PDB file of C-alpha atoms in Angstrom:
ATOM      1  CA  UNK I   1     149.348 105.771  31.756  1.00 42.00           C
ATOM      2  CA  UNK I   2     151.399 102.430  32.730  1.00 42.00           C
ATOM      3  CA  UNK I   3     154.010 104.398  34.901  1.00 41.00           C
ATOM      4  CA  UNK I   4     151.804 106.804  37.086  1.00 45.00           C
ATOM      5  CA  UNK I   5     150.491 103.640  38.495  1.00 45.00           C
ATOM      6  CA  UNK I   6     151.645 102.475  41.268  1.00 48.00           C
ATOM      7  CA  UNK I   7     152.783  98.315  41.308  1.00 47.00           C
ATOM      8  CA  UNK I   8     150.322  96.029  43.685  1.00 47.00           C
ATOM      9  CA  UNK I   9     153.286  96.102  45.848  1.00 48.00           C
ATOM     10  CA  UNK I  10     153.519 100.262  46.089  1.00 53.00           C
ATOM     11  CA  UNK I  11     149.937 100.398  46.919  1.00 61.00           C
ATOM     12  CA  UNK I  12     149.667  98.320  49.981  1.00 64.00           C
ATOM     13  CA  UNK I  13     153.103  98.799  51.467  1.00 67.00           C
ATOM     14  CA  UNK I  14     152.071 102.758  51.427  1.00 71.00           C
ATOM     15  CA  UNK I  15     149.556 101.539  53.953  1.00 76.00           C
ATOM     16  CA  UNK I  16     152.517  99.799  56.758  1.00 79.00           C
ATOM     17  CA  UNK I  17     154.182 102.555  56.985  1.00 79.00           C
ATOM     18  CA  UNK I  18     154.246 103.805  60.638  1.00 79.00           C
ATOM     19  CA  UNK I  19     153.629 107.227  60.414  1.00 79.00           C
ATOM     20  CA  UNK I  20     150.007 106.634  58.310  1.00 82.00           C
ATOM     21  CA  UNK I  21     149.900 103.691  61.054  1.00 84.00           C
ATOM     22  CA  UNK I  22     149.803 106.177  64.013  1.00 86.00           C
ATOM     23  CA  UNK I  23     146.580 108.221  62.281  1.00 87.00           C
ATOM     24  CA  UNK I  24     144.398 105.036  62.078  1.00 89.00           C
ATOM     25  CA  UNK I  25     141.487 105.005  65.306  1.00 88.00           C
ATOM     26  CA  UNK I  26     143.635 102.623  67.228  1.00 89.00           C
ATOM     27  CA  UNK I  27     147.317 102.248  67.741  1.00 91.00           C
ATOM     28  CA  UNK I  28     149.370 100.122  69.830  1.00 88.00           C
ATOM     29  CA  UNK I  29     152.842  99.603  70.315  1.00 86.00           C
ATOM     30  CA  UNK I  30     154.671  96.489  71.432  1.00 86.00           C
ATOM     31  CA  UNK I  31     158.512  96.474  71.977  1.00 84.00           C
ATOM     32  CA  UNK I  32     160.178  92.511  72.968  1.00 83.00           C
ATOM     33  CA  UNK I  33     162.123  89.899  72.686  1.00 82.00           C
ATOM     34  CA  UNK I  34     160.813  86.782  70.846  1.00 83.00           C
ATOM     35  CA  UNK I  35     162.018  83.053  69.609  1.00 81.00           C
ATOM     36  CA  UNK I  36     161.172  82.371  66.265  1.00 81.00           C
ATOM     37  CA  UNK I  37     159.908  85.601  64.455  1.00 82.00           C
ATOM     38  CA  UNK I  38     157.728  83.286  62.198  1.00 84.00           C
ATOM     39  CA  UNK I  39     156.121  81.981  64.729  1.00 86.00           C
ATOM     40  CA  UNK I  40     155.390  85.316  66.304  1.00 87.00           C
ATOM     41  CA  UNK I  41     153.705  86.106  62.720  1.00 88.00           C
ATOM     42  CA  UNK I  42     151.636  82.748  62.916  1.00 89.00           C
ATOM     43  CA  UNK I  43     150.317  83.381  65.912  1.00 90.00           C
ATOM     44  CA  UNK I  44     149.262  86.618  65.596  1.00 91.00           C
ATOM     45  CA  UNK I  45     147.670  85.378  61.876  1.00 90.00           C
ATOM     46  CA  UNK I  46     146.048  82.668  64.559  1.00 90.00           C
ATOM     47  CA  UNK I  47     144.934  84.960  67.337  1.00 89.00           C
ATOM     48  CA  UNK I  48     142.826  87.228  63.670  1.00 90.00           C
ATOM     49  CA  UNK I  49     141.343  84.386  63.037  1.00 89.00           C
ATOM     50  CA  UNK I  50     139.969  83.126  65.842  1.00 87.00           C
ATOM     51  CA  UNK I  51     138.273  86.523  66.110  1.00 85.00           C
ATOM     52  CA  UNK I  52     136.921  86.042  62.965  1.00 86.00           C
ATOM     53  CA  UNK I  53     139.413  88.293  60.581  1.00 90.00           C
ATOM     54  CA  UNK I  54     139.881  87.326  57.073  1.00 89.00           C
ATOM     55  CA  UNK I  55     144.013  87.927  56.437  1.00 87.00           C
ATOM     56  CA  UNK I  56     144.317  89.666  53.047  1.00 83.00           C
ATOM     57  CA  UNK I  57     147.863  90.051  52.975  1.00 84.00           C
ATOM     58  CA  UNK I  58     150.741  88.027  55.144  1.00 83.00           C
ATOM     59  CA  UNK I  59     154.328  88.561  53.924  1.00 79.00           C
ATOM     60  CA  UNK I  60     157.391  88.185  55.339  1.00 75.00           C
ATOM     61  CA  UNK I  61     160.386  90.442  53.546  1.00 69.00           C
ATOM     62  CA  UNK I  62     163.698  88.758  53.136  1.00 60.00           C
ATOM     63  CA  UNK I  63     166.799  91.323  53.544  1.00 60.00           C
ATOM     64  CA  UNK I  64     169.326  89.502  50.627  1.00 54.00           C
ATOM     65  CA  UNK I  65     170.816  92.560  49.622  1.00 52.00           C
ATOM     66  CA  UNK I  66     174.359  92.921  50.768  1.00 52.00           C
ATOM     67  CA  UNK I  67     174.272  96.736  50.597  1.00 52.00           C
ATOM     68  CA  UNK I  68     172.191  96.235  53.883  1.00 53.00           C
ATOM     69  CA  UNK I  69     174.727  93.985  55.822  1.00 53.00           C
ATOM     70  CA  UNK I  70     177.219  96.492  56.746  1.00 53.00           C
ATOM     71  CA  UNK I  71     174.852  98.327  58.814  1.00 54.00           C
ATOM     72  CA  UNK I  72     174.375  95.095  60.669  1.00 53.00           C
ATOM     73  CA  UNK I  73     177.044  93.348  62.766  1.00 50.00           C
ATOM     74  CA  UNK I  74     179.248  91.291  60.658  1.00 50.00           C
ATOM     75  CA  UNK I  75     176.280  89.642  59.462  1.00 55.00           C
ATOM     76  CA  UNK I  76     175.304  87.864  62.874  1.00 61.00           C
ATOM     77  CA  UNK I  77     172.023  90.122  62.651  1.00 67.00           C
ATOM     78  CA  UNK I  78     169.559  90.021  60.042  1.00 74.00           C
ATOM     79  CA  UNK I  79     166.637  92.609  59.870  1.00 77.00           C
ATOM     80  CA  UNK I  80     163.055  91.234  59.608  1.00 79.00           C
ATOM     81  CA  UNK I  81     159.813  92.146  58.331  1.00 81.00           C
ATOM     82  CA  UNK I  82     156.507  91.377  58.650  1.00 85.00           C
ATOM     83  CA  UNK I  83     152.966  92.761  57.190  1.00 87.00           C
ATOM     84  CA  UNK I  84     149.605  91.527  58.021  1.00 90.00           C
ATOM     85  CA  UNK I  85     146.342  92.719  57.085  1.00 91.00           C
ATOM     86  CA  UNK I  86     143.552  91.321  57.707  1.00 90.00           C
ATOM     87  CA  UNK I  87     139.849  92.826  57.774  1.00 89.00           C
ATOM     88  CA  UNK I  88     135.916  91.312  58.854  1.00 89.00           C
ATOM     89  CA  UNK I  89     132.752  92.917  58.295  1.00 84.00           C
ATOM     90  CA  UNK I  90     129.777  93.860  61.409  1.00 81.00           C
ATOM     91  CA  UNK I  91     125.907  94.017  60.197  1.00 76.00           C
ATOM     92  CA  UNK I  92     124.055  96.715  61.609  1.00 75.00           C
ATOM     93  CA  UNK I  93     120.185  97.636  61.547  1.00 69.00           C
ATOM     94  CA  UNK I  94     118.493  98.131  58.007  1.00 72.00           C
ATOM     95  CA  UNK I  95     120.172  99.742  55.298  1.00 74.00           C
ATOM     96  CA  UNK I  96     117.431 101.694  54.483  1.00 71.00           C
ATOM     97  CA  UNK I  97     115.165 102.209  57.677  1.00 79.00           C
ATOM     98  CA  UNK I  98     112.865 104.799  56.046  1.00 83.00           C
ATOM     99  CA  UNK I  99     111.568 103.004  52.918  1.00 81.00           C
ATOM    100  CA  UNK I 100     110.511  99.563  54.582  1.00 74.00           C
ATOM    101  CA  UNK I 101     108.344 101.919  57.064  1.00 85.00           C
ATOM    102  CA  UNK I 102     107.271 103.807  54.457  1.00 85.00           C
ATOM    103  CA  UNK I 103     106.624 100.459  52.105  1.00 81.00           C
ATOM    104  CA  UNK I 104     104.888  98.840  55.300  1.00 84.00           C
ATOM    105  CA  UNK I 105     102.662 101.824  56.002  1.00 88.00           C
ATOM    106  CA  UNK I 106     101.684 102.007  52.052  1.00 84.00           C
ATOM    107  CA  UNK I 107     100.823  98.180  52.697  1.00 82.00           C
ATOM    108  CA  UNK I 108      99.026  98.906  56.147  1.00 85.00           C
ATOM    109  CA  UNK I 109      96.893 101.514  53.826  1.00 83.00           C
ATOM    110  CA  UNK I 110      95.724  99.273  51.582  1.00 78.00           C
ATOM    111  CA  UNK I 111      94.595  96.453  54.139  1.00 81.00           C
ATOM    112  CA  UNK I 112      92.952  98.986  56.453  1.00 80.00           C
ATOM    113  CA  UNK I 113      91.029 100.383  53.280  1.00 77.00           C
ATOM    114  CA  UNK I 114      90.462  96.614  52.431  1.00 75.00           C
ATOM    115  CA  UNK I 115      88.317  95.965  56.018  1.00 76.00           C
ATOM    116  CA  UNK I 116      86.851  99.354  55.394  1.00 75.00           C
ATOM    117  CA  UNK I 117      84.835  97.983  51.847  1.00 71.00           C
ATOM    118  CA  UNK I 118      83.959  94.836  53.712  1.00 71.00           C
ATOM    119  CA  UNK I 119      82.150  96.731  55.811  1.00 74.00           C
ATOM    120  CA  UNK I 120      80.721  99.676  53.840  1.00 70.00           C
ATOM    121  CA  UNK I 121      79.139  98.374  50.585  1.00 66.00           C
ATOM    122  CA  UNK I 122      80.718  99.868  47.702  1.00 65.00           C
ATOM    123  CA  UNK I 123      81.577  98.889  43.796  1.00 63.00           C
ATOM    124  CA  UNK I 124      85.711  98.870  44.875  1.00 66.00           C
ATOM    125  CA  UNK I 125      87.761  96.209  42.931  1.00 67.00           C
ATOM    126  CA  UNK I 126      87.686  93.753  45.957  1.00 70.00           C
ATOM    127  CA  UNK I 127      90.192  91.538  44.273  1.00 72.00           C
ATOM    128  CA  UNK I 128      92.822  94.484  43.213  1.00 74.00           C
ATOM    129  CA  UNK I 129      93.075  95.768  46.483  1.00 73.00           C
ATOM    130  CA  UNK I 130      93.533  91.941  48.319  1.00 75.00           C
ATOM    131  CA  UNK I 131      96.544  91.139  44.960  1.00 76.00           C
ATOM    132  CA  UNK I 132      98.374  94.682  46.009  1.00 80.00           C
ATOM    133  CA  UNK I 133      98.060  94.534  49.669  1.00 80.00           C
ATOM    134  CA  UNK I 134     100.766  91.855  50.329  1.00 82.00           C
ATOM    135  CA  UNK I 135     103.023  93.314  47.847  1.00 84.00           C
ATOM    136  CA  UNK I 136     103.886  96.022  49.979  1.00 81.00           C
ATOM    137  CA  UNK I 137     104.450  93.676  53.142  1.00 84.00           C
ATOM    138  CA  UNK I 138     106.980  91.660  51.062  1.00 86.00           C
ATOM    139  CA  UNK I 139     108.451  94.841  49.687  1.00 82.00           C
ATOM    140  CA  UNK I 140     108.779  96.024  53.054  1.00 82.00           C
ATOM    141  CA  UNK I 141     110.586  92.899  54.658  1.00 87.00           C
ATOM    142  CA  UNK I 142     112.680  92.497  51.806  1.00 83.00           C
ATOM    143  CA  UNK I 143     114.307  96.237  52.008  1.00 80.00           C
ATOM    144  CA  UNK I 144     114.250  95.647  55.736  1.00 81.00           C
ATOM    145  CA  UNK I 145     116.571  92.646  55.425  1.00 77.00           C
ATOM    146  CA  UNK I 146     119.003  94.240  53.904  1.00 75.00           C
ATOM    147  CA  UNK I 147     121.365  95.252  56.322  1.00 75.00           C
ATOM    148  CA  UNK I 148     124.215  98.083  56.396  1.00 75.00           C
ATOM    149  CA  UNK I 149     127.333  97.398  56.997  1.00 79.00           C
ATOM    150  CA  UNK I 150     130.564  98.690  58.645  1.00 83.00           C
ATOM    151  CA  UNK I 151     134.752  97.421  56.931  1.00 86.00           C
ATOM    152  CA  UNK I 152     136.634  96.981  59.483  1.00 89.00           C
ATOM    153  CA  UNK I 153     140.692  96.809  58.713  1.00 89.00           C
ATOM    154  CA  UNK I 154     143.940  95.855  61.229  1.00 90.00           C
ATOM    155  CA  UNK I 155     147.018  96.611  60.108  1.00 91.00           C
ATOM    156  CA  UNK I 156     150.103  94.687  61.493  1.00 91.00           C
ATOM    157  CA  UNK I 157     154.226  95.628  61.053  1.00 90.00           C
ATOM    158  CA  UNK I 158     156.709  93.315  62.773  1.00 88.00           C
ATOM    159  CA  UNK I 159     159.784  94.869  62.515  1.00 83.00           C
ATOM    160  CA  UNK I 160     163.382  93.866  64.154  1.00 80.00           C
ATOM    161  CA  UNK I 161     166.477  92.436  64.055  1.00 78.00           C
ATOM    162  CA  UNK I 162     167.740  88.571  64.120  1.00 77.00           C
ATOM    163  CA  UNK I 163     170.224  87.279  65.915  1.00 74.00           C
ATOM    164  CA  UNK I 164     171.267  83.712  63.601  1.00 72.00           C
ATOM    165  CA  UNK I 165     173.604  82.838  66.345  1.00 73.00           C
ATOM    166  CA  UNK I 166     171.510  82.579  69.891  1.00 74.00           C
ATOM    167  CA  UNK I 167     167.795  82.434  67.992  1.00 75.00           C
ATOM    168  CA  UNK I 168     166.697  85.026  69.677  1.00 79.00           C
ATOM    169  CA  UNK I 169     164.927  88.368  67.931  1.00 80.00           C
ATOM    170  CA  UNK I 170     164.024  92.160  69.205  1.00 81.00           C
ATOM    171  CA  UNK I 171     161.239  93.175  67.536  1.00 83.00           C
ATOM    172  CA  UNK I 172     158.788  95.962  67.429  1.00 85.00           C
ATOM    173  CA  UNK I 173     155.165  94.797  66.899  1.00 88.00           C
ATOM    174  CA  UNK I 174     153.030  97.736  65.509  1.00 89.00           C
ATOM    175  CA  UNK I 175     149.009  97.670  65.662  1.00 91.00           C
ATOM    176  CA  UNK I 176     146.189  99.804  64.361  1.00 91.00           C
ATOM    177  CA  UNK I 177     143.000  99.720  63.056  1.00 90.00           C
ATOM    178  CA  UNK I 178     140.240 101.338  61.742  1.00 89.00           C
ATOM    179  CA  UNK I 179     136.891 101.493  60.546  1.00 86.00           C
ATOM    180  CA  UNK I 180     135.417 103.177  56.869  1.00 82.00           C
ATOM    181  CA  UNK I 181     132.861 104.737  58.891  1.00 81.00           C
ATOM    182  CA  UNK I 182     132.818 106.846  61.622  1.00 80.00           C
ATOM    183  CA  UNK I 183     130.456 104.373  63.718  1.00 78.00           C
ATOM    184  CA  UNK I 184     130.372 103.647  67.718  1.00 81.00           C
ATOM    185  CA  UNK I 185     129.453 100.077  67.355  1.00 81.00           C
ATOM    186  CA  UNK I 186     131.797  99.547  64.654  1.00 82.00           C
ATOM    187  CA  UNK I 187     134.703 101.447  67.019  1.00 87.00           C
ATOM    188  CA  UNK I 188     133.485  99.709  69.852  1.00 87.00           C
ATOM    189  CA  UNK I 189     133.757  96.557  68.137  1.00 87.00           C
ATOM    190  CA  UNK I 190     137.377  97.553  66.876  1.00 87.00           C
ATOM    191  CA  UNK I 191     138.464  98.182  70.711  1.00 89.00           C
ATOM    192  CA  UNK I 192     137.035  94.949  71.754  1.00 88.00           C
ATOM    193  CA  UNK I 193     139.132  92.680  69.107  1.00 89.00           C
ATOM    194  CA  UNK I 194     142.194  94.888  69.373  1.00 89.00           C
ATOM    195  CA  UNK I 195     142.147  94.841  73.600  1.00 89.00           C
ATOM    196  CA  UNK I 196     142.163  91.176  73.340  1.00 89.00           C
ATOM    197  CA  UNK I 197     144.666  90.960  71.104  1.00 89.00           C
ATOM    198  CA  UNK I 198     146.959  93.311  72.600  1.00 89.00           C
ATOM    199  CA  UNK I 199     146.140  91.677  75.590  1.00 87.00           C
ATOM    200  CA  UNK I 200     147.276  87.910  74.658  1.00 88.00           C
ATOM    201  CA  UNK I 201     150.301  89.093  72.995  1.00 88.00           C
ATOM    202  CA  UNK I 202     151.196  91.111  76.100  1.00 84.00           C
ATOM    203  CA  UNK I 203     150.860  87.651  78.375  1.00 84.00           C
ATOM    204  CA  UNK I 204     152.778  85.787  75.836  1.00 84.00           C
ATOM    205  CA  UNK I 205     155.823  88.167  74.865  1.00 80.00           C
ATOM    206  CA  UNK I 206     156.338  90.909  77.109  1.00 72.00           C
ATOM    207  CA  UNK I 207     157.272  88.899  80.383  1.00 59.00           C
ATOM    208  CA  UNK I 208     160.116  87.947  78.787  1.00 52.00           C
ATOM    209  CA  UNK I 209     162.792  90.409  79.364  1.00 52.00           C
ATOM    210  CA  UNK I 210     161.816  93.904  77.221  1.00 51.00           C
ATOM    211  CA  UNK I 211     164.552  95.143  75.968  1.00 52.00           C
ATOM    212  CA  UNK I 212     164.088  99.320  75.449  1.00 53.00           C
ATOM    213  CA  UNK I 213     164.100 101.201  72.063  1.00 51.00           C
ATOM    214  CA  UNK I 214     167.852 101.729  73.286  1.00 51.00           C
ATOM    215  CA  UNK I 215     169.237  97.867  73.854  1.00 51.00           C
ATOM    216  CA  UNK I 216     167.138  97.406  70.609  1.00 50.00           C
ATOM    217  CA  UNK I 217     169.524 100.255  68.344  1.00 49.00           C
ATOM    218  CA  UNK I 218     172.131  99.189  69.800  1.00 49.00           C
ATOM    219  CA  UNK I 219     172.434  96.160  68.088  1.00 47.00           C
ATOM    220  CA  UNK I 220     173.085  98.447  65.054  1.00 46.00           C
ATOM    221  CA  UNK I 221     176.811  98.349  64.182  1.00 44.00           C
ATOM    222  CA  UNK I 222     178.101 101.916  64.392  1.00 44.00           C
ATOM    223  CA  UNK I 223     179.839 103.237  61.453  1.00 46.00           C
ATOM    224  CA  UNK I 224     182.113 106.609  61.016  1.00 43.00           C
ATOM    225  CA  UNK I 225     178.986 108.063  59.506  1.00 47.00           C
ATOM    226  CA  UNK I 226     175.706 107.572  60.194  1.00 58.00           C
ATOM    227  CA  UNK I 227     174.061 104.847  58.565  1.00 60.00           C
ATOM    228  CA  UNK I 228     170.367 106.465  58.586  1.00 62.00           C
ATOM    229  CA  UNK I 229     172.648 108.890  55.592  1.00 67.00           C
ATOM    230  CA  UNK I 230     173.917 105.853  53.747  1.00 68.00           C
ATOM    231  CA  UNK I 231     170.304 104.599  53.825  1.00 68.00           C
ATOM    232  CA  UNK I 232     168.570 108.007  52.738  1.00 75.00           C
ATOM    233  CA  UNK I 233     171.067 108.280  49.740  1.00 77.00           C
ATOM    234  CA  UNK I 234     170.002 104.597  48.413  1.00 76.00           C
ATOM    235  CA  UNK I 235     166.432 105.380  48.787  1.00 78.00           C
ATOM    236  CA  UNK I 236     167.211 108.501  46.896  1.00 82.00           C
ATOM    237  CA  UNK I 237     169.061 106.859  44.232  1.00 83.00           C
ATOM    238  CA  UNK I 238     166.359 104.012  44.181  1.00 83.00           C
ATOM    239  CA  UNK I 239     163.762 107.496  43.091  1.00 84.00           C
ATOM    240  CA  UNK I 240     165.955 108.320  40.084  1.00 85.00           C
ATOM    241  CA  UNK I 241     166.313 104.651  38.759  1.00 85.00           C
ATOM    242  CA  UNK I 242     162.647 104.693  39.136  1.00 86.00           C
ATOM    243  CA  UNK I 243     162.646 108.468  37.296  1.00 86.00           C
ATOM    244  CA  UNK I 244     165.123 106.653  34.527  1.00 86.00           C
ATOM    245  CA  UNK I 245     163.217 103.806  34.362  1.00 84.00           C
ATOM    246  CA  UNK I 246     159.608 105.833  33.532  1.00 85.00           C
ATOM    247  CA  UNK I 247     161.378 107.682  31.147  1.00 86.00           C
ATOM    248  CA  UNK I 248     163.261 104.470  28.964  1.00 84.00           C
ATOM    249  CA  UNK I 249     159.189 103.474  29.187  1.00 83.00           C
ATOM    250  CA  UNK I 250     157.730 106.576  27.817  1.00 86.00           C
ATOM    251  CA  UNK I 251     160.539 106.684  25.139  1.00 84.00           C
ATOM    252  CA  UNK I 252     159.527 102.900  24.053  1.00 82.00           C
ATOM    253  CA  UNK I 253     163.055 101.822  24.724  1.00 82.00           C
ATOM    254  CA  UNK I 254     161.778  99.088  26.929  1.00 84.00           C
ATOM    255  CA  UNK I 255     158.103  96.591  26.875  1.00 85.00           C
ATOM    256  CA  UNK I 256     155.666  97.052  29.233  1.00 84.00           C
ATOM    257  CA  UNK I 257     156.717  93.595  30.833  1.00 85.00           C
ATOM    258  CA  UNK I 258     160.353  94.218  31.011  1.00 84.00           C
ATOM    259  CA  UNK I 259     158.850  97.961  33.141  1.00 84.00           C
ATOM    260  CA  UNK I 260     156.734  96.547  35.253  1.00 84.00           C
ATOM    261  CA  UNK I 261     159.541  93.741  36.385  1.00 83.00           C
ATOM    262  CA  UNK I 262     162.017  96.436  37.236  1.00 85.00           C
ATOM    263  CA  UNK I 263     159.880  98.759  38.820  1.00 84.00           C
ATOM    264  CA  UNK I 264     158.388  96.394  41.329  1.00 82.00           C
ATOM    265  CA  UNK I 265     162.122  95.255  41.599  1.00 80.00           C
ATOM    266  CA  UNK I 266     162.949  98.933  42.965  1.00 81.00           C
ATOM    267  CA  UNK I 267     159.815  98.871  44.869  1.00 79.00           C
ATOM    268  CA  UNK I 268     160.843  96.353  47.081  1.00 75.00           C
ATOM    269  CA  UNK I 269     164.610  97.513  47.511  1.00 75.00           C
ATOM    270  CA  UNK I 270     163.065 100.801  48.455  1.00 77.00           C
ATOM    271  CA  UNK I 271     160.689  98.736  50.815  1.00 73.00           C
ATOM    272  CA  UNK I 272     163.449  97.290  52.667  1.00 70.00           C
ATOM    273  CA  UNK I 273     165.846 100.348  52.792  1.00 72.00           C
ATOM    274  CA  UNK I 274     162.584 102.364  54.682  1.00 72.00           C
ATOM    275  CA  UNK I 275     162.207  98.866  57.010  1.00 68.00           C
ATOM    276  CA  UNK I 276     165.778  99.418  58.098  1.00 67.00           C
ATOM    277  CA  UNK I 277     165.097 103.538  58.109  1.00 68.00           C
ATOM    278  CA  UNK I 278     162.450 102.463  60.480  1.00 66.00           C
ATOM    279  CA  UNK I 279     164.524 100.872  62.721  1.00 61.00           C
ATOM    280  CA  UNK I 280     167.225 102.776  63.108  1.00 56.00           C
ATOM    281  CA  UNK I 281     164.489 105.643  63.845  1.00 53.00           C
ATOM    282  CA  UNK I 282     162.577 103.509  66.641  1.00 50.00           C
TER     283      UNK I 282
END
């Protein structure tokens, strides 16, 4: 049915989220202090590229919602959030090693019995044999070129907070990757493009002063309680108006359009509630 289904923007924002991030083959974490947070995206979109990584999703969230700005400094600082996937493919040896042997030695056969009647008289179909004998060579190259291959994914979160007076922003920069199969060249591959990446975005950001997981909460604007609570509660009551809403569907009280609108309206509330969780929690 419609509403066990998650929205296009439930399915791929389950895979940013830190803790699934931290089970992937590689991790890295970068904490600094950057310019331009868009720029910061770009160039790490750049830096994918230029290794050859197709981006399948680049998206920047926008924190509008003034239920959020209290937790923030009169306003002066405005979360941020960034996702980036992107994802390339390695070929490896043949897909199916044993059956172009096996079609080559079936082909090998036939020509070695081929030499054998020129040799030996004998009332063999001459011509049969010389029609079938290449068929299993060109059998045998054509399985051979097909090659397996290994997905490779990266997974990017930029998450921080803005400072619209000095232009400056702390941000956390989270990395992982992984491969869907369990392959040393594909892993060693993975290391190779993630090292380099990691590597450049070291030399560009960190020597800049690094602020600490501490200077970077404290730009959080205490409040009498804590505001991890307020944000837990809204996410909470985010999962019943989702509850209501699959029920007014299932009831017929509202069109599958009209659903699907406010759903992936909730979605993305949700979304940024858990980006500010997230940052409170770093």
């Amino acid at each position: 049915m419609v509403f066990d289904k998650q929205t296009i923007v439930g399915k791929y924002e389950d895979q940013f989220k830190v803790k699934d991030m931290k089970n992937k083959h590689i991790f890295h974490d970068i904490y600094t202090r950057v310019g331009d947070p868009e720029e910061l995206r770009g160039f790490i979109v750049e830096l994918l590229q230029d290794s050859d990584w197709k981006t399948s999703i680049n998206e920047l969230t926008k924190f509008e919602d003034e239920e959020m700005e209290p937790i923030f400094r009169g306003g002066r600082l405005k979360p941020i959030r960034s996702i980036i996937k992107a994802f390339k493919q390695i070929k490896k040896g043949p897909k199916y090693p044993w059956v172009w042997k096996l079609f080559f030695l079936i082909g090998a056969g036939f020509l070695g019995l081929y030499l054998y009647a020129l040799m030996v008289p004998n009332n063999w179909n001459m011509n049969l044999i010389l029609e079938v004998t290449p068929v299993w060579f060109i059998l045998a190259l054509i399985v051979y070129s097909i090659k397996e291959t290994v997905s490779l994914a990266m997974w990017v979160k930029i998450s921080g907070v803005y400072d619209i007076n000095d232009g400056n922003a702390d941000v956390r920069i989270v990395l992982a990757a992984d491969a869907d199969k369990k392959d040393k060249e594909a892993f060693d591959k993975l290391e190779e493009d993630m090292s380099e990446i990691y590597s450049v975005l070291n030399r560009k950001y960190v020597p800049r002063k690094k602020p600490t997981k501490t200077e970077i909460v404290k730009v959080l604007k205490p409040k009498k309680k804590q505001p991890e609570l307020s944000l837990m509660k809204t996410m909470k009551d985010i999962d019943q108006q989702i509850a209501t809403l699959n029920k007014r569907f299932i009831n017929k009280e509202i069109s599958e359009e009209t659903y699907k609108e406010l759903k992936n309206e909730l979605e993305k509330r949700k979304t940024k509630a858990e980006t500010v969780l997230d940052l409170l929690s770093i």
